Coordinates of C-alpha atoms in Angstrom, one line a residue:
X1 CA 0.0 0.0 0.0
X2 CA 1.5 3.0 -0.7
X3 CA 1.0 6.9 -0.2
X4 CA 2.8 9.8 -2.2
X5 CA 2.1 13.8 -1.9
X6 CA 2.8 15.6 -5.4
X7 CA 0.8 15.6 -8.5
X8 CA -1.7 12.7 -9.8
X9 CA -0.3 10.8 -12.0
X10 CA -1.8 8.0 -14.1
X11 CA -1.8 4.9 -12.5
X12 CA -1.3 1.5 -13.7
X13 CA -4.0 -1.4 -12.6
X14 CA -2.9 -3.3 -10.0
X15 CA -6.3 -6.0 -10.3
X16 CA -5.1 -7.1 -13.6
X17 CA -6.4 -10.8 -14.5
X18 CA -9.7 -10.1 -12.6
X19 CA -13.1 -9.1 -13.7
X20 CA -14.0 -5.7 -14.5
X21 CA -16.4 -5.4 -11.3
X22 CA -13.4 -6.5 -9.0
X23 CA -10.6 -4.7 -10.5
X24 CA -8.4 -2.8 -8.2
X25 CA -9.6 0.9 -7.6
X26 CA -7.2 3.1 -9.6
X27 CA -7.6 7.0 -8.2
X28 CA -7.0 9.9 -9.9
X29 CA -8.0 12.8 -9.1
X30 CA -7.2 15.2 -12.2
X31 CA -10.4 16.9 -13.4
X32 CA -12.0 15.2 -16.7
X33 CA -14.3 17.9 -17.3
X34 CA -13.8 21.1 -19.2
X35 CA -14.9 24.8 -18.4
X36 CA -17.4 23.9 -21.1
X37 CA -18.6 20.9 -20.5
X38 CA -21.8 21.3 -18.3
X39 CA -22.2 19.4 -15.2
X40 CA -25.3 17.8 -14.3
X41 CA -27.9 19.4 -12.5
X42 CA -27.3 18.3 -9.3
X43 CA -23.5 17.4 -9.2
X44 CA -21.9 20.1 -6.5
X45 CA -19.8 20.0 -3.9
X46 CA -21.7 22.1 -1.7
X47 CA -23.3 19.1 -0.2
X48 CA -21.6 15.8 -1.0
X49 CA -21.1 12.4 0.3
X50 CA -19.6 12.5 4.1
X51 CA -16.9 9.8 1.9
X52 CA -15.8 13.0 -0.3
X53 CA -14.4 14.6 2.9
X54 CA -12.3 11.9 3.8
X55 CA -11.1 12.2 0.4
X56 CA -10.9 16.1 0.2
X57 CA -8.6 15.7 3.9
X58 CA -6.2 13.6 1.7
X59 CA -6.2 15.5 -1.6
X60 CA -2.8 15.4 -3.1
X61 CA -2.1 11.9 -2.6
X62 CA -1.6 9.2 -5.0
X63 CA -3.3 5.9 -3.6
X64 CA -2.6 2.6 -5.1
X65 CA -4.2 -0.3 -3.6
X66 CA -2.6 -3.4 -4.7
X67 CA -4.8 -6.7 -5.7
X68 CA -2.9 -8.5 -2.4
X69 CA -3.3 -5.5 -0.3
X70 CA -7.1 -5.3 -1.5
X71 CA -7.8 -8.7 -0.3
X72 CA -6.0 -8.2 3.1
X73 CA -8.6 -4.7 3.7
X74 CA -11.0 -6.7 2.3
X75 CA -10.6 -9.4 4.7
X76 CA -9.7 -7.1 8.0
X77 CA -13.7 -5.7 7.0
X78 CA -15.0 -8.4 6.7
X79 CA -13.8 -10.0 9.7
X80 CA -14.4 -7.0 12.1
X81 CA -18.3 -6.5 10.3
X82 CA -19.6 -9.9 9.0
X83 CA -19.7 -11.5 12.5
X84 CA -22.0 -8.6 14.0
X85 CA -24.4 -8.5 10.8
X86 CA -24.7 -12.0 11.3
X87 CA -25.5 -12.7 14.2
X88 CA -27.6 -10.3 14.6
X89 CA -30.0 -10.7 11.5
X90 CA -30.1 -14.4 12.3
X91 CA -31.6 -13.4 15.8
X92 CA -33.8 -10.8 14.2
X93 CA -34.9 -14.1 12.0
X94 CA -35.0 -16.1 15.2
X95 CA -36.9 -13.6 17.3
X96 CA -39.7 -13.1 14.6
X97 CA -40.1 -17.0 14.1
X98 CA -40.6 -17.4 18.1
X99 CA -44.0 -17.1 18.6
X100 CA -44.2 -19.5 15.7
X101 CA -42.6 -22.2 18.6
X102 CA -44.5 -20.6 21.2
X103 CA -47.9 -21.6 19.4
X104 CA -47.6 -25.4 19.8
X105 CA -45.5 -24.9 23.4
X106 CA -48.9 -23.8 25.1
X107 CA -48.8 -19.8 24.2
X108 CA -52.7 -20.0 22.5
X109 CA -54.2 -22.3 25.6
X110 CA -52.9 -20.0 28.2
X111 CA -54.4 -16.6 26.6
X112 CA -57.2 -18.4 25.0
X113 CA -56.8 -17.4 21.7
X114 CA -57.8 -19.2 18.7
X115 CA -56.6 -19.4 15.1
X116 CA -58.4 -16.0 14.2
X117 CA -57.0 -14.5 17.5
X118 CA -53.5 -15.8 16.3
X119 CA -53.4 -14.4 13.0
X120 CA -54.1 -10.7 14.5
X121 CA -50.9 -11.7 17.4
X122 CA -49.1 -12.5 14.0
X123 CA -49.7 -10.0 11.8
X124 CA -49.8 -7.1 14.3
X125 CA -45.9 -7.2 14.6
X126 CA -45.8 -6.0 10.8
X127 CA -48.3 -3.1 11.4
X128 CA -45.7 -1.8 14.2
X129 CA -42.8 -2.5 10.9
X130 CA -45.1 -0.8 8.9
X131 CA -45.8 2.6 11.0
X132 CA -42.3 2.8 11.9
X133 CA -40.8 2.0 8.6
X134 CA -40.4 5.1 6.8
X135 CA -39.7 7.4 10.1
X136 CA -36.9 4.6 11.4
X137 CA -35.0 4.8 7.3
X138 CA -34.8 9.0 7.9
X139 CA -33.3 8.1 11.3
X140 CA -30.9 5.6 10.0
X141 CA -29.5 8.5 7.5
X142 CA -29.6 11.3 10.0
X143 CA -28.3 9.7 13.0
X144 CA -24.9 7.9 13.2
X145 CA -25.9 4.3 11.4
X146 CA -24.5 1.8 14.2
X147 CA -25.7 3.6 17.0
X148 CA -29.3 3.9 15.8
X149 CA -29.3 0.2 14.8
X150 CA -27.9 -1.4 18.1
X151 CA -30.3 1.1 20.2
X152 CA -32.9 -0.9 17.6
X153 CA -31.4 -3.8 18.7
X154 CA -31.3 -3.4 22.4
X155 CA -34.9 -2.5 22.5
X156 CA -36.5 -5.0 20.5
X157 CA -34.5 -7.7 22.7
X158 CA -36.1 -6.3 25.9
X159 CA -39.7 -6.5 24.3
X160 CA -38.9 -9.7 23.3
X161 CA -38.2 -10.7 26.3
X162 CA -41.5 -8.7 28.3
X163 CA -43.5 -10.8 25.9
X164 CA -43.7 -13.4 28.6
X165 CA -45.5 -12.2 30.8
X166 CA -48.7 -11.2 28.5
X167 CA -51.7 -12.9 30.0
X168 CA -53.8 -11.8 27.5
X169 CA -55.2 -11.3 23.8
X170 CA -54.6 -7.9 24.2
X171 CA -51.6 -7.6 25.9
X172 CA -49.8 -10.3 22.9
X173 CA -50.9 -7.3 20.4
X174 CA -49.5 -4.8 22.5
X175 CA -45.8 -6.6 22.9
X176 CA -45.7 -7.9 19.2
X177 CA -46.9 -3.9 17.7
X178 CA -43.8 -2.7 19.4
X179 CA -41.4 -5.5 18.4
X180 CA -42.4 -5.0 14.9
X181 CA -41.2 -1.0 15.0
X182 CA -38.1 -2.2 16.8
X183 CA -37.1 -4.5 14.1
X184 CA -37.5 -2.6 11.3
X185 CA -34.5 -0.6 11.5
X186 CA -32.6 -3.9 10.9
X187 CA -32.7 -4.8 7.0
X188 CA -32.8 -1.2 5.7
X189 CA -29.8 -0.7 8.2
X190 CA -27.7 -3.8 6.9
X191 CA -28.2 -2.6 3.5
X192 CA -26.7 1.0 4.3
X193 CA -23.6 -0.9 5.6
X194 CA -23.1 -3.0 3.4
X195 CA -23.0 0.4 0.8
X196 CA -20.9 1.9 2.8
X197 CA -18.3 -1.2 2.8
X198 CA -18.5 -3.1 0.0
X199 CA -18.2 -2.9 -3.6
X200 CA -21.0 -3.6 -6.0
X201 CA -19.3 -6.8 -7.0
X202 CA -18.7 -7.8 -3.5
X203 CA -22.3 -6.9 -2.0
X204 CA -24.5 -9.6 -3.6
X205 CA -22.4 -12.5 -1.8
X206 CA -22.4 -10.0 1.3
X207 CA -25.9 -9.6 1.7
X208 CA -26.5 -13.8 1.3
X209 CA -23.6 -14.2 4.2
X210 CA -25.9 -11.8 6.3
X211 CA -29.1 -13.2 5.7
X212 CA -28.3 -16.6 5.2
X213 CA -28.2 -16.6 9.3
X214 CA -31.6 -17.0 9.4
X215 CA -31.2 -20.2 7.9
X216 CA -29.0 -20.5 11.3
X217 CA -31.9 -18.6 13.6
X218 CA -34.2 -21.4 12.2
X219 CA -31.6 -24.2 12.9
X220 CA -30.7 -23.0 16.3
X221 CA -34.4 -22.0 17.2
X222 CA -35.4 -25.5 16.4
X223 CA -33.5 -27.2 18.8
X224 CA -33.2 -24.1 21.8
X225 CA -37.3 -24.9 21.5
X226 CA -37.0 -28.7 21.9
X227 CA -34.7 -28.6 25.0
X228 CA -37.1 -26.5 26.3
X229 CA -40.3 -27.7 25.6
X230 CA -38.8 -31.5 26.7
X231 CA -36.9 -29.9 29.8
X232 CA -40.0 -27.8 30.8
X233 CA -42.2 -31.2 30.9
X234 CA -39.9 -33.3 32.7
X235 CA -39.1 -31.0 35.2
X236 CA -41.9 -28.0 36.2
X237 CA -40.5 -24.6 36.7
X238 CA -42.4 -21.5 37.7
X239 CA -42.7 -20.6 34.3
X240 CA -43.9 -22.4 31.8
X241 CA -41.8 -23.4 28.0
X242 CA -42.8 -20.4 26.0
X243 CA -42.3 -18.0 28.2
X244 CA -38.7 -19.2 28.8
X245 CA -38.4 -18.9 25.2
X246 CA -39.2 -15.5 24.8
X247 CA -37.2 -14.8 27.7
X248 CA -34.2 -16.8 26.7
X249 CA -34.0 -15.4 23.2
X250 CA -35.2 -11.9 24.0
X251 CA -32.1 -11.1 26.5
X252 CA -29.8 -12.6 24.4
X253 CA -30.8 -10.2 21.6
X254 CA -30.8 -7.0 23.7
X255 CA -26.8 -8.5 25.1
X256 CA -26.2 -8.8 21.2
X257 CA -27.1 -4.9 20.8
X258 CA -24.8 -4.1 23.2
X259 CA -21.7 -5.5 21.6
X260 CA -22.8 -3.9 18.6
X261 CA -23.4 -0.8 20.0
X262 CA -19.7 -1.1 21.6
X263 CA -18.0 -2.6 18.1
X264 CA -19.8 -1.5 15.1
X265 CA -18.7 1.9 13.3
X266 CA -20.9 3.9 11.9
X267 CA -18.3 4.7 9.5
X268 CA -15.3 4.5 8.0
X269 CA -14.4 7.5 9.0
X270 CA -14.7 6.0 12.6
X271 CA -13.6 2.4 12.7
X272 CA -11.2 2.0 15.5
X273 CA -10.4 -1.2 13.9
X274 CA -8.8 0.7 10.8
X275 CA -5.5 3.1 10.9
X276 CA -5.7 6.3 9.4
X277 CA -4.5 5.5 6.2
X278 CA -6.7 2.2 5.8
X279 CA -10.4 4.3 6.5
X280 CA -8.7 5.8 3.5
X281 CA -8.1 3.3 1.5
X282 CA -11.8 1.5 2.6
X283 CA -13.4 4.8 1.2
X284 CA -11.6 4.3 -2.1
X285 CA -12.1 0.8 -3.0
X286 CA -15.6 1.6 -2.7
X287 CA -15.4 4.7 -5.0
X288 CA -16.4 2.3 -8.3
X289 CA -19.6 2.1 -6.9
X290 CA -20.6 5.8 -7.8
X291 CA -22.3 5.9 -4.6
X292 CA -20.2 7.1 -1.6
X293 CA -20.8 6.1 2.1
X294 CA -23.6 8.4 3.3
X295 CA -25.4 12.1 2.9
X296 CA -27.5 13.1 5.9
X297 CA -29.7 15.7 4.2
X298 CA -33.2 15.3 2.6
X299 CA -33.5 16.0 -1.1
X300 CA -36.8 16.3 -2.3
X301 CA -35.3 15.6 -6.0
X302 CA -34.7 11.9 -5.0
X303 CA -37.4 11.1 -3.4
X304 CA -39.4 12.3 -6.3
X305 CA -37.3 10.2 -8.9
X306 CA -37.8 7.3 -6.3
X307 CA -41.5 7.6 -6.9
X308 CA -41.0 7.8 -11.0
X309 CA -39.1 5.0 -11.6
X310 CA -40.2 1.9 -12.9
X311 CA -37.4 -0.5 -11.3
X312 CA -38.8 0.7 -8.0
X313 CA -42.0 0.0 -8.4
X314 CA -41.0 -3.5 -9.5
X315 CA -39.2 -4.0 -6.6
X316 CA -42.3 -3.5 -4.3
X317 CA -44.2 -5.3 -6.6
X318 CA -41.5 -8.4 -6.0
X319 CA -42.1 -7.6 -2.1
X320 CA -45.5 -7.9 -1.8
X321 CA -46.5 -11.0 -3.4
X322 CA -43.2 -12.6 -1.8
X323 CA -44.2 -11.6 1.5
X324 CA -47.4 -12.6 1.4
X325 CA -46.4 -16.9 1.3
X326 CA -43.7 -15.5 3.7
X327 CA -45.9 -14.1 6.0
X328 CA -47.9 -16.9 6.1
X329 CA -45.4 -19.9 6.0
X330 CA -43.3 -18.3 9.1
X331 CA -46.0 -17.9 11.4
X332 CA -47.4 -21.3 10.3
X333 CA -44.5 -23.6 9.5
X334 CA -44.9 -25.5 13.1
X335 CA -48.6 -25.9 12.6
X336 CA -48.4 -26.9 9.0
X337 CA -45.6 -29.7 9.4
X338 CA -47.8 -31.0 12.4
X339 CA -50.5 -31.2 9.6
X340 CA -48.0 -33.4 7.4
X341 CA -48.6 -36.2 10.3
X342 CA -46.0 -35.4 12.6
X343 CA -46.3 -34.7 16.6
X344 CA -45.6 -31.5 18.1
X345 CA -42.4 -32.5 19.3
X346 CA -41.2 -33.8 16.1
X347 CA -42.1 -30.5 13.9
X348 CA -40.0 -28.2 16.1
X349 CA -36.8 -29.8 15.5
X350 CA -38.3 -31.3 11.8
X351 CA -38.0 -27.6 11.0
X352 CA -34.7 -27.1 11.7
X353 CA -33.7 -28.5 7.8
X354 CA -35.6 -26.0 5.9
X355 CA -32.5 -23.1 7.8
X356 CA -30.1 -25.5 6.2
X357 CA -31.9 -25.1 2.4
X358 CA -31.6 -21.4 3.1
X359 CA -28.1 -21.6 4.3
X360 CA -26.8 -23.5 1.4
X361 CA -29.4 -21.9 -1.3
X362 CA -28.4 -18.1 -0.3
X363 CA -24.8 -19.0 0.0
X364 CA -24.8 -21.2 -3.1
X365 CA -26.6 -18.9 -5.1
X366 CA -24.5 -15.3 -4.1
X367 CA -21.5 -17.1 -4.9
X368 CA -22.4 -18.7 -8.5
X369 CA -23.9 -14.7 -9.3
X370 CA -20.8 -13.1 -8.5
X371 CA -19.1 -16.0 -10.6
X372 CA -21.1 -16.0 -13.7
X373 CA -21.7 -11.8 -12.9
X374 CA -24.9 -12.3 -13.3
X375 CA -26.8 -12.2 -9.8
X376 CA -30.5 -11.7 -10.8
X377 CA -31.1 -14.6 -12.7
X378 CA -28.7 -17.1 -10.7
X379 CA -31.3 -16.1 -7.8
X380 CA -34.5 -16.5 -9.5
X381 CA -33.8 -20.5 -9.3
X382 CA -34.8 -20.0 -5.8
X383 CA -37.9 -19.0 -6.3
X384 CA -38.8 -21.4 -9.1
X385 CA -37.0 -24.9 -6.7
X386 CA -40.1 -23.1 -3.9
X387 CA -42.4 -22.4 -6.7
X388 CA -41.8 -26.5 -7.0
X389 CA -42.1 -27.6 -3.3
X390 CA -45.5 -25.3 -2.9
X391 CA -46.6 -27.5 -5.6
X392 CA -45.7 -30.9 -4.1
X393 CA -47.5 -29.7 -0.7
X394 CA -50.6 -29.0 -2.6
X395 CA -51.0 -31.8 -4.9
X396 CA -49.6 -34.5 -3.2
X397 CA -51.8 -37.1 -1.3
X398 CA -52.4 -36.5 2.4
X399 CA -50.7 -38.9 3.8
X400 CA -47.9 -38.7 1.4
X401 CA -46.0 -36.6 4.4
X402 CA -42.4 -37.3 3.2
X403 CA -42.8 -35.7 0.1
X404 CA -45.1 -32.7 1.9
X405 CA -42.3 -32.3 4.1
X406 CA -39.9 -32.6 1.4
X407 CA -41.8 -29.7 -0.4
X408 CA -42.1 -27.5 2.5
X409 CA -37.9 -28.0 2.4
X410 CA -37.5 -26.7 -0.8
X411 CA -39.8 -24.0 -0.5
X412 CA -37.1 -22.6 2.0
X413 CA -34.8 -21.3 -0.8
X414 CA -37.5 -19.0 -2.1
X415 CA -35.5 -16.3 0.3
X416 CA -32.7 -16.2 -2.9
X417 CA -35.1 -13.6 -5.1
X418 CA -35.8 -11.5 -1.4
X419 CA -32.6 -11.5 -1.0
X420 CA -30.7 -11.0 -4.4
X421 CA -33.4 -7.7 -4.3
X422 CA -32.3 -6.3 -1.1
X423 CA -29.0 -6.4 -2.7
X424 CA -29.8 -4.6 -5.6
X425 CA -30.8 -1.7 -3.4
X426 CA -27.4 -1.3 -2.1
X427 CA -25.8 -1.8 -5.6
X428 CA -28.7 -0.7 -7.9
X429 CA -29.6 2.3 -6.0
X430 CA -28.0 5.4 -5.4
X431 CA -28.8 9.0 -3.7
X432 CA -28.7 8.4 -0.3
X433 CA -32.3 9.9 0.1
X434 CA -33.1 7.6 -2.8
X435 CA -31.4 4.5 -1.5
X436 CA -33.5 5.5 2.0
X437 CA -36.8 5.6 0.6
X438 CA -36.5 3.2 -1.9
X439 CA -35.6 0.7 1.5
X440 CA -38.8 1.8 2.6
X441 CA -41.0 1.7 -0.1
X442 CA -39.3 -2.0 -0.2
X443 CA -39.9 -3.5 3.3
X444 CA -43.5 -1.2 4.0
X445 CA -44.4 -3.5 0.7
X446 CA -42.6 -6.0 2.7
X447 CA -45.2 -5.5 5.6
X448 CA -47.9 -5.3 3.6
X449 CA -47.6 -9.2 2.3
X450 CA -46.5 -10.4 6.0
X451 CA -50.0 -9.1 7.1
X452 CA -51.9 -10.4 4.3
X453 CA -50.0 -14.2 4.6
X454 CA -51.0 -15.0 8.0
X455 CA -54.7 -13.8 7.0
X456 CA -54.8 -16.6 4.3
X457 CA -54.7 -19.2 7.0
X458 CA -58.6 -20.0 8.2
X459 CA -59.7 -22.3 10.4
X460 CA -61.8 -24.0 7.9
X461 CA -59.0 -24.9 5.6
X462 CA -56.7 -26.6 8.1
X463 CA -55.4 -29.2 8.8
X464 CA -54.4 -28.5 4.6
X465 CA -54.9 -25.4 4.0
X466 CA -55.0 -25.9 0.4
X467 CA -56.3 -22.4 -0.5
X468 CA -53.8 -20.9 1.7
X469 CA -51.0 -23.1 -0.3
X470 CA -52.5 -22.2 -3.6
X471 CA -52.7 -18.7 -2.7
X472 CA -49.0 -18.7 -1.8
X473 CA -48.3 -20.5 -4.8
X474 CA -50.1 -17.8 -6.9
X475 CA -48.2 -15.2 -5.1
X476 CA -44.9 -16.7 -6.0
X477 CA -45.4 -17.2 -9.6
X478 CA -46.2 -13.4 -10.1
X479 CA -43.0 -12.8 -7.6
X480 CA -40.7 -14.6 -10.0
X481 CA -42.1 -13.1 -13.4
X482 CA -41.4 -9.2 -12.2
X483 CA -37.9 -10.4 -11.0
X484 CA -37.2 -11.2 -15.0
X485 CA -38.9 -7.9 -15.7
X486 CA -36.1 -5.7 -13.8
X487 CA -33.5 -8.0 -14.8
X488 CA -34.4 -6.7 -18.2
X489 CA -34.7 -3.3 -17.2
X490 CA -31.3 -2.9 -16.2
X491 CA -30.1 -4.6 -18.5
X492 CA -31.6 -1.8 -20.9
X493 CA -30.5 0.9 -18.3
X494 CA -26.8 0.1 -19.3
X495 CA -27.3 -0.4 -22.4
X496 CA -28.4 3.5 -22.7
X497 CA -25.9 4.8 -20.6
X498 CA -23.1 3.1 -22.1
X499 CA -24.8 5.0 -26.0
X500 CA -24.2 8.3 -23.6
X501 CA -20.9 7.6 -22.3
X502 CA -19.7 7.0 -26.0
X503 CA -21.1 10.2 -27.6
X504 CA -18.9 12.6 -29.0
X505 CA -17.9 15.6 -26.4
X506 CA -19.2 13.4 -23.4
X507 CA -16.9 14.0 -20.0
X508 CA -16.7 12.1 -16.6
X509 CA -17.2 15.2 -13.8
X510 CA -13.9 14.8 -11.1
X511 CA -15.2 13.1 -8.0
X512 CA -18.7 12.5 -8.7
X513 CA -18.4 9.0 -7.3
X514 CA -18.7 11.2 -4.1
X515 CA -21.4 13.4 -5.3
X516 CA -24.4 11.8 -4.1
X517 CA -26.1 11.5 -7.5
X518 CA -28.7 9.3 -8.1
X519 CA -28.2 5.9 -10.5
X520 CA -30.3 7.7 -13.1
X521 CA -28.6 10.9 -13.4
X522 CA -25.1 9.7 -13.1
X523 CA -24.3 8.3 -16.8
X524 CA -21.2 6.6 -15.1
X525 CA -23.5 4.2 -12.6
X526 CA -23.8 0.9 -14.4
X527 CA -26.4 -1.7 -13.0
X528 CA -25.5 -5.2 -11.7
X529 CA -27.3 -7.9 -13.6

């Protein structure tokens, strides 16, 4: 790694032999506009991107970042982050799929609820995400991102937590309202650090590390709520097996905020884990990405263009009708593999397998997209293998249960095409006031489906529920076919920037990686596929 003070020169590349999207960053810091070329509209320095300040601090310096000394950052980040967005999303997986356990460990018997009663305690948790939603993404780019996402973190573990001792119908709506506004701050939040981190090439596989814990959270859940529910009837305790679940899982979550609070940065302008000269070098091997590492002011512009654009509206589109079978299956995954033939008992840790599809599917899948550079349609086999299993649990005989179960297994890598989405808002997306509300247009669409799903359930189709499966089933189909859509859209989104970039007279503006311009107005942004 080196560091020289003088004039710029041109610099060689350092990543030759790799792909374009993972070549070494080469800086240069010349200008490559004239005094008559025109700027765009919106591309000043009056407010840019808090990473063009760190770079403005260091102007003069030369900074090459070898492919060997690449890998070494790369690895220090991902090593200091990785572990904390882990663990954490898998608990925020494990900590929604709780009352899930909780329903078959005695939870609807002691407040007398009944499957109507239990679809409101379900989908109540999602109109707490869905209030909260857009207020929590302004927070997240206001206030310093860690911070504001472990305080997230610390509270929804204490509701958590609280939600054992609800006697009552009412008091389960109450607790699960305000777990819902807790947790959404989490996805949004994951996406804006993996942004601020990661290049575009690098995000896809980042985002399936991340999420692919609640393949883990489903695992681990699984058997934490056997032990429990075995221990609790072989020896009484004052409280009974759900409550110690929501207990156990809730103060682990709120001890997991802590160390977050304590490790994460918000920044890398304020990674203790970094020298000096490496928060440097972490802002520049981002600065391909044309997207910087955070703006804290509102512009009205991007929200606007957020609103107008197509891809956007696809992406919600995607949302809802692959939250709705998500919204459903999560809440009811206990209950339905109990409907396969299986005891109680046996469908807690019978459930623990379908974490493991996930696990291997999102990790799989991110790496073959980053191979073949081609993440959108590598991911879409996720939802056509659940698209598969929905239809085995519909069609196939009653007391066929092995190949039910075997269904309800592969309907667990559906999460790919969520997933591979969420992505694409970190590398598809920028304008930090863009990237914000487009996360919240996402995951209030999210909502929307999750509170639907549960709703699809009735008591009069169980123990089936075949027009709840065929619903779902519907819902994915329509989920798949608007993923092609946008993979097609950006695909023509390059295709006219690159006709831009090659007309006569056209110049690249200095730094306007660090600009905060939107992926529509910069002609330099180029859409991962």
């Amino acid at each position: 790694m080196s560091s020289e003070k003088g004039p710029t020169p041109s610099t060689a590349s350092a990543g030759h032999g790799r792909s374009d999207a993972e070549k070494t960053p080469e800086i240069n810091r010349e200008s490559h506009i004239s005094d008559n070329d025109q700027p765009p509209k919106h591309a000043v320095n009056s407010d840019p991107d808090e990473a063009l300040k760190l770079v403005a601090a260091h102007a003069g310096e030369t900074v090459i970042l070898s492919a060997e000394e690449q890998d070494k950052l790369l690895r220090k980040i991902d090593r200091h982050l990785m572990p904390l967005l882990c663990i954490v999303y898998g608990l925020n997986f494990l900590d929604k799929t709780t009352l899930s356990y909780a329903s078959i460990m005695g939870f609807k018997t002691d407040l007398n609820i009944g499957v109507s009663e239990y679809n409101w305690v379900a989908s109540i948790f999602y109109f707490g995400y869905l209030v909260w939603e857009w207020p929590t993404n302004r927070l997240l780019q206001m206030l310093p991102l860690a911070k504001y996402s472990a305080l997230n973190v610390i509270i929804w573990g204490g509701i958590l937590a609280t939600t054992a001792a609800v006697k009552n119908f009412g008091g389960a709506l109450a607790v699960r309202f305000f777990l819902g506004a807790a947790e959404a701050a989490v996805s949004p939040g994951f996406v804006l650090f993996t942004t601020q981190w990661y290049t575009k090439a690098e995000q896809g596989t980042r985002v399936a590390w991340w999420f692919s814990f609640n393949g883990w959270g489903q695992i681990i859940g699984g058997i934490v709520a056997y032990g429990i529910s075995v221990g609790t009837e072989a020896r009484q305790l004052s409280i009974t097996g759900w409550q110690l679940i929501f207990l156990v899982f809730g103060l682990v979550t709120a001890l997991m905020g802590a160390l977050f609070l304590y490790l994460m940065p918000d920044s890398q302008a304020n990674a203790r884990f970094l020298t000096e000269h490496e928060r440097l070098m972490a802002v520049e091997r981002i600065r391909t990405n044309q997207q910087g590492v955070g703006n804290k002011h509102f512009k009205w512009y991007q929200f606007k263009e957020a609103l107008a654009d197509p891809m956007i509206w696809a992406f919600v589109v995607f949302s809802l009708f692959s939250s709705i079978p998500n919204g459903g299956i999560t809440n009811y995954f206990s209950q339905l593999i109990v409907s396969f033939g299986f005891t109680a008992e046996q469908s807690l840790l019978l459930g623990a397998p379908g974490g493991a599809v996930q696990i291997i599917t999102l990790v799989g899948f991110g790496y073959l997209g980053r191979k073949l550079n081609n993440r959108i349609l590598v991911n879409s086999l996720g939802p056509l293998i659940a698209i598969f299993g929905l239809f085995l649990i519909r069609f196939l005989p009653l007391e066929n249960r092995a190949g039910r179960l075997a269904g309800y297994y592969l309907y667990q890598s559906a999460t790919t095409g969520f997933v591979c989405l969420l992505s694409l808002i970190s590398s598809n997306v920028a304008g930090w006031t863009k990237k914000t509300t487009v996360a919240a247009m996402y995951l209030i669409s999210y909502c929307v489906g999750n509170i639907i799903g549960p709703q699809v359930f009735r008591d009069g189709d169980a123990p089936a529920y075949h027009n709840a499966i065929t619903t779902v089933l519907v819902s994915f189909i329509i989920a798949y076919l608007t993923m092609i859509f946008i993979y097609f859209w950006c695909k023509r989104q390059n295709s006219i920037k690159e006709s831009v970039r090659a007309a006569p007279g056209y110049a690249k503006i200095e730094g306007q990686e660090f600009m905060d311009l939107t992926d529509r107005e910069n002609t330099e942004f180029i859409y991962s596929l």
